[in-house]
Amino acid sequence: MRPVVVTGPPRAPLETVDALAHYGAATVHEAMGRAGYLGTDIRPVQTGAKTGGTAVTALCRPGDNLMIHAAVEQCAPGDMLVVATTSPCSDGLFGELLATSLMARGVRGLVTATGVRDVADLRELGFPVWSAAVSAQGTVKATAGAVNVPIVVGGQVIRPGDAIVADDDGVVRVPRADVASVCEGARVRAGKEEAARAAFRGGELGLDRYGLRATLERLGVEYVPYEDHAEEAR
Amino acid sequence: MRPVVVTGPPRAPLETVDALAHYGAATVHEAMGRAGYLGTDIRPVQTGAKTGGTAVTALCRPGDNLMIHAAVEQCAPGDMLVVATTSPCSDGLFGELLATSLMARGVRGLVTATGVRDVADLRELGFPVWSAAVSAQGTVKATAGAVNVPIVVGGQVIRPGDAIVADDDGVVRVPRADVASVCEGARVRAGKEEAARAAFRGGELGLDRYGLRATLERLGVEYVPYEDHAEEAR
Amino acid sequence: MRPVVVTGPPRAPLETVDALAHYGAATVHEAMGRAGYLGTDIRPVQTGAKTGGTAVTALCRPGDNLMIHAAVEQCAPGDMLVVATTSPCSDGLFGELLATSLMARGVRGLVTATGVRDVADLRELGFPVWSAAVSAQGTVKATAGAVNVPIVVGGQVIRPGDAIVADDDGVVRVPRADVASVCEGARVRAGKEEAARAAFRGGELGLDRYGLRATLERLGVEYVPYEDHAEEAR
Amino acid sequence: MRPVVVTGPPRAPLETVDALAHYGAATVHEAMGRAGYLGTDIRPVQTGAKTGGTAVTALCRPGDNLMIHAAVEQCAPGDMLVVATTSPCSDGLFGELLATSLMARGVRGLVTATGVRDVADLRELGFPVWSAAVSAQGTVKATAGAVNVPIVVGGQVIRPGDAIVADDDGVVRVPRADVASVCEGARVRAGKEEAARAAFRGGELGLDRYGLRATLERLGVEYVPYEDHAEEAR
Amino acid sequence: MRPVVVTGPPRAPLETVDALAHYGAATVHEAMGRAGYLGTDIRPVQTGAKTGGTAVTALCRPGDNLMIHAAVEQCAPGDMLVVATTSPCSDGLFGELLATSLMARGVRGLVTATGVRDVADLRELGFPVWSAAVSAQGTVKATAGAVNVPIVVGGQVIRPGDAIVADDDGVVRVPRADVASVCEGARVRAGKEEAARAAFRGGELGLDRYGLRATLERLGVEYVPYEDHAEEAR
Amino acid sequence: MRPVVVTGPPRAPLETVDALAHYGAATVHEAMGRAGYLGTDIRPVQTGAKTGGTAVTALCRPGDNLMIHAAVEQCAPGDMLVVATTSPCSDGLFGELLATSLMARGVRGLVTATGVRDVADLRELGFPVWSAAVSAQGTVKATAGAVNVPIVVGGQVIRPGDAIVADDDGVVRVPRADVASVCEGARVRAGKEEAARAAFRGGELGLDRYGLRATLERLGVEYVPYEDHAEEAR
């Protein structure tokens, strides 16, 4: 890893990112063809937050948050800070003071493959965080890393300027070049879901709405009364 | 696995299941002789929900929720839907649209060995869910499974019609044939606990109330002042 | 393990422990030179609790909470009960009845390497708990252990009378002999943090406040415009 | 759980079980329609063992192997002992002395959801073991459990008399009533595999042998030269 | 994910890859500045294998190995097949028949984020495999994925044509463009290690050879006789 | 943590430690009253090694092995080096060069809560290692820690001079002051086991040898023929 702070990366257009955030992580994930999800281990430390922004990335050494400080300066309004370490690390690399600093710069939230701390303060500040752990264990500021290089969080490559969408379901990353098409896909999908929601409230079944009875038949799924099945079963 | 939808399974009587749910998972678990618990990995996605119902089971392929749609049609008021997959799968097989459909049928909640998504919406709807994960990752509807066959969730066999009791402590399953006796056992136990609660509030000790001083003595547990113990210790 | 209940251990002075608790787990952890943290697996079962106390320790056998009952009697106002088992055990060794008993004695909370149950009741009672799991699975009261001997929770040795500080970030242990010096260290640190907080709110950067630009330079971290970096990168 | 030792369960015919064991866990798993596998956490403690037998089951309390001793007496030549605990337990519930006793009775091996110990001795004795852990930690013989009741290991229900097939790939359970049909299915499958093996050695591709080119086409998979793809990719 | 088979990717030069493989995973990882390691969860299923090759990548759906079959055709002598799934999956996506097919094409080994099966046969064939699990559970060949697109295994991005180095320490990936420089770095490092090895055999200490006494002094590490330290310690 | 190298700790007498090692980890663990085991996560990287020695301890920062180099100098013939980090760390802090250096000093082996690398070389050298992970990921030599202070590995406190016993079952620690009494206990136990082994080979049952039939009866365990039990069961 070359120790470098990359400056001025192009960013996905913020109005489109905001529209993506409105649809939420699950819908955006669908609109991308079920891709881009950072997995079940990156969890919100608060309840009910739903946001999005453009990624600024920081790659730290385990137990060291020096490069987060370097990354703060590269952040602009509308950004989300995304952090990874070169080795797994659950220490609390981020807390309330860094959140205060990021809020002063208009940053929307944090996504990190590490732990965070001061979570009661973070909730009170209203600065949303998605992390792999909560840990009171602090860090040093002593070893070099990188800012705004591609990093991997939850098996997904995140590049500076990519769109990040995060809510209670977790975090999804949309490549910068795809935000417009994914946004349109999410809009179409949300419309369909709205119609399905009304139908389901009225008692229609997914089996009928999605034509799944034919699928079941094609796959050879039989309907058997309980008594008959119990008899056959061992 | 035979691809089958079993229809019309007998169900535990709902009024007894409701009484069980009132006692909660921990008391019911005790009343069964410390059995039937689905383990610490099946967690509520909300806080404060406490419910119960009769099991309708769905066995899906990983990454595929076709059989949940088939199971919805088999659900009646008072049921709980219980889902497992043939291989471990943390994907979000269930979300707000399916919850809407289940609520229209009077279903009480969901227990699943997989992930779920749309959890903010699920909380708002008031549809309680216990799952092994939260995941934005969606699924297809393409491969066959089974409905209302015995499945294993958290090491427990769950049969259609069994009683399911779920709260913040997790999920307990009561075999259909046992709901009456377990309910009576829970009633007796809850009565004893109410008396113990009052005694403990008044300062009585469990050592005295449960006769444990004799147990300690029989087991050879000695009382040693700190200074004497410190001296002996290395 | 010798089966013993050690009585009358000296305790850290409560007013100093209270002052430590005020600073919270992360600050206390820093004031100890980044030590004493019980790790990311010991988690609060409630949100927003922040407390501290002097440790009474119980060492149980897995699936058996007899020694917790013995420990209750050794508890005094201002104590925190800390529990470990001789083998890993996620069962619910502790619930609402024991909490009621401890509250009657003025105990501040529980820290346990095991599971707990009745968590909805615990939240309603306002008795804070930090545990490795939530489990409806109950226990017997049948095998010998020890009270007020040194135990290990989360890789930290906890001795009776040590100070325990716990909040949403987790649990930190301060050796009894160190509470005064750690408290002074926490006071100094909290003062510095207050000043940093104000500065960060005003837009100052950590890079400048902590003199980190020099560190980055010494470590050979270069600043490179995005276009130049993209060209070099493969 | 009722404390009971069930005697004289019917067993799957041993010659068919032996034939199943010859095909190995993966082939038998296929022949059952991809079912019956105890999962990736039940691992051999030795390399190269391949065996099978009829299940005798023991359900123990965590940290207690009393019921294994009771189970030994129920074992006959050709049996496999299968052990679970009522709560998760990684202690070494089984070691070289119990293996010696089982070998004297003609037992084929052990499958356990717990830990085992004396593994160097077990390897030297040639008594094969599949377990969830290796642990030097021993146990007591003090609490009641059950023998020859259905137990769950690795998410699979195992009944006394079921066939167990185990090798380096793990453990598969075949219900007693199915051993003949599964054995025939395994025979057919093994024949097909033998033919495929020869073809693959000769350079034929699975794409052609299994007709998968048509599948790829139907699914819309395109073949794109690297240069064209690199250009399109971001 | 676009369903695509990318053909004809450029590959790192095989003679350099062979030289890298000779140095082994740990030395190559050092020569890259401690980068490129696929982590501790990707483990060899055999003992003593040490190899390297150029990556052909397959991205599968969980529980489906169709794209491995498509990937086999894209493999050439000197390649290593590297497999990931779109969701976590521990099933045995790969076994002895596929290994036979790959060996017929001169492929060096397999690295997979999934499970594998037939491991006894794989060891006998001498086809080395590094995987996240061993599992008897088989798969279907039914859903689309991709071949020779960038995939993520163990948090590392692997592109077709990259060099893969694997031994008992795990797996390291070297970007195609860097193989020459990394190989030179490994050569230099191996030379230094050879000299250090001889010195250490002769009794020289790392403290002296690497000048670490000065580091200890600068960091304020004191040497204290045991008796003095024991007195100060609590 | 005070940065210190403690010199000249008293050590358990080596001839007694050798005798302990002869009995192995499981027997020594029993002789201590089932205590001192480092748990199932500290595993041998080789097969068949069985050794023991007196502990020299090193406490490192994660990702930094400076203090291992400092510890080497404190090692004498008959020692075992035991390593922990202040935060969890799976990196390969130890490899073949350090093993070479330790062998030159007569050290018996390594026990570490971290990862190790060069495991093929370690096996060839015959230097036995017990670790929590294998990892190709290397470390720096840059931050201060401590040597010969008490550390925690696998939940056990290990002090310099304690006896360490390690084999395929894992690692057990015996406090320095207890080696003589534990050794005598192990001798007695091994004698009893030898007698039991002969009896079991001859077909005697543990039920009879240990008087467990009475225990079963006292606990209310009933013997029920399979047919009767099947009828009662649901």
Tab-separated table of C-alpha atoms in Angstrom, chain A residues 125-234:
chain	number	residue	atom	x	y	z
A	125	LEU	CA	-25.396	14.228	18.293
A	126	GLY	CA	-27.527	12.611	15.597
A	127	PHE	CA	-24.438	11.539	13.634
A	128	PRO	CA	-25.313	8.142	12.139
A	129	VAL	CA	-22.730	5.336	12.153
A	130	TRP	CA	-22.609	1.839	10.674
A	131	SER	CA	-19.806	-0.312	12.062
A	132	ALA	CA	-18.637	-3.883	12.616
A	133	ALA	CA	-18.344	-3.415	16.385
A	134	VAL	CA	-18.695	-1.093	19.360
A	135	SER	CA	-15.509	-0.882	21.413
A	136	ALA	CA	-14.257	1.376	24.192
A	137	GLN	CA	-10.710	0.505	23.127
A	138	GLY	CA	-8.920	3.549	21.709
A	139	THR	CA	-6.093	3.902	19.228
A	140	VAL	CA	-2.834	5.667	18.448
A	141	LYS	CA	-2.084	8.097	15.598
A	142	ALA	CA	1.270	6.755	14.513
A	143	THR	CA	1.339	4.770	11.272
A	144	ALA	CA	0.777	5.618	7.632
A	145	GLY	CA	-2.193	4.529	5.542
A	146	ALA	CA	-4.078	6.084	2.658
A	147	VAL	CA	-7.024	8.362	1.909
A	148	ASN	CA	-9.302	8.142	-1.124
A	149	VAL	CA	-7.881	4.897	-2.501
A	150	PRO	CA	-10.221	1.978	-3.248
A	151	ILE	CA	-10.893	-0.030	-0.073
A	152	VAL	CA	-12.843	-3.200	0.686
A	153	VAL	CA	-15.580	-3.163	3.352
A	154	GLY	CA	-17.852	-6.171	3.741
A	155	GLY	CA	-16.505	-7.749	0.555
A	156	GLN	CA	-17.404	-4.693	-1.560
A	157	VAL	CA	-14.863	-2.452	-3.256
A	158	ILE	CA	-15.582	1.190	-2.405
A	159	ARG	CA	-13.993	3.942	-4.456
A	160	PRO	CA	-13.938	7.638	-3.546
A	161	GLY	CA	-16.966	9.381	-5.031
A	162	ASP	CA	-19.149	6.245	-5.048
A	163	ALA	CA	-22.655	6.627	-3.610
A	164	ILE	CA	-23.303	5.096	-0.177
A	165	VAL	CA	-26.877	4.347	0.961
A	166	ALA	CA	-27.415	3.286	4.585
A	167	ASP	CA	-30.366	2.563	6.845
A	168	ASP	CA	-31.485	0.005	9.430
A	169	ASP	CA	-31.024	-2.780	6.861
A	170	GLY	CA	-27.327	-1.969	6.437
A	171	VAL	CA	-25.176	-0.315	3.800
A	172	VAL	CA	-25.181	-0.490	-0.002
A	173	ARG	CA	-22.589	0.993	-2.360
A	174	VAL	CA	-23.468	2.240	-5.847
A	175	PRO	CA	-20.555	2.836	-8.262
A	176	ARG	CA	-20.303	6.498	-9.227
A	177	ALA	CA	-20.990	5.804	-12.889
A	178	ASP	CA	-24.199	3.924	-12.104
A	179	VAL	CA	-26.102	6.263	-9.803
A	180	ALA	CA	-28.434	7.628	-12.458
A	181	SER	CA	-29.470	4.245	-13.866
A	182	VAL	CA	-29.767	2.659	-10.430
A	183	CYS	CA	-31.888	5.585	-9.270
A	184	GLU	CA	-34.240	5.123	-12.185
A	185	GLY	CA	-34.416	1.389	-11.474
A	186	ALA	CA	-35.206	2.100	-7.825
A	187	ARG	CA	-37.974	4.514	-8.839
A	188	VAL	CA	-39.615	1.882	-11.046
A	189	ARG	CA	-39.268	-0.774	-8.357
A	190	ALA	CA	-40.668	1.467	-5.623
A	191	GLY	CA	-43.707	2.119	-7.800
A	192	LYS	CA	-44.324	-1.580	-8.266
A	193	GLU	CA	-43.881	-2.146	-4.544
A	194	GLU	CA	-46.425	0.552	-3.736
A	195	ALA	CA	-48.984	-1.199	-5.920
A	196	ALA	CA	-48.155	-4.600	-4.405
A	197	ARG	CA	-48.459	-3.150	-0.902
A	198	ALA	CA	-52.017	-1.962	-1.572
A	199	ALA	CA	-52.932	-5.315	-3.116
A	200	PHE	CA	-51.470	-7.300	-0.205
A	201	ARG	CA	-53.299	-5.094	2.292
A	202	GLY	CA	-56.465	-6.032	0.435
A	203	GLY	CA	-55.704	-9.723	0.796
A	204	GLU	CA	-54.244	-10.594	-2.617
A	205	LEU	CA	-51.540	-13.251	-2.418
A	206	GLY	CA	-47.997	-13.109	-3.791
A	207	LEU	CA	-48.720	-16.511	-5.336
A	208	ASP	CA	-51.270	-14.813	-7.607
A	209	ARG	CA	-49.727	-11.369	-8.005
A	210	TYR	CA	-46.347	-12.751	-9.103
A	211	GLY	CA	-47.687	-15.754	-11.024
A	212	LEU	CA	-45.929	-18.168	-8.674
A	213	ARG	CA	-48.551	-20.926	-8.856
A	214	ALA	CA	-47.219	-21.815	-12.284
A	215	THR	CA	-43.670	-21.853	-10.917
A	216	LEU	CA	-44.647	-24.231	-8.126
A	217	GLU	CA	-46.326	-26.536	-10.607
A	218	ARG	CA	-43.360	-26.488	-12.996
A	219	LEU	CA	-41.048	-27.367	-10.079
A	220	GLY	CA	-43.219	-30.323	-9.138
A	221	VAL	CA	-44.418	-29.011	-5.791
A	222	GLU	CA	-47.471	-31.011	-4.745
A	223	TYR	CA	-50.291	-30.024	-2.386
A	224	VAL	CA	-50.985	-32.819	0.106
A	225	PRO	CA	-53.503	-32.843	2.954
A	226	TYR	CA	-51.891	-33.196	6.397
A	227	GLU	CA	-53.363	-36.596	7.144
A	228	ASP	CA	-52.065	-38.126	3.906
A	229	HIS	CA	-48.606	-36.638	4.433
A	230	ALA	CA	-48.407	-37.800	8.046
A	231	GLU	CA	-49.175	-41.321	6.927
A	232	GLU	CA	-46.405	-41.372	4.327
A	233	ALA	CA	-43.856	-39.723	6.579
A	234	ARG	CA	-41.652	-41.752	8.839
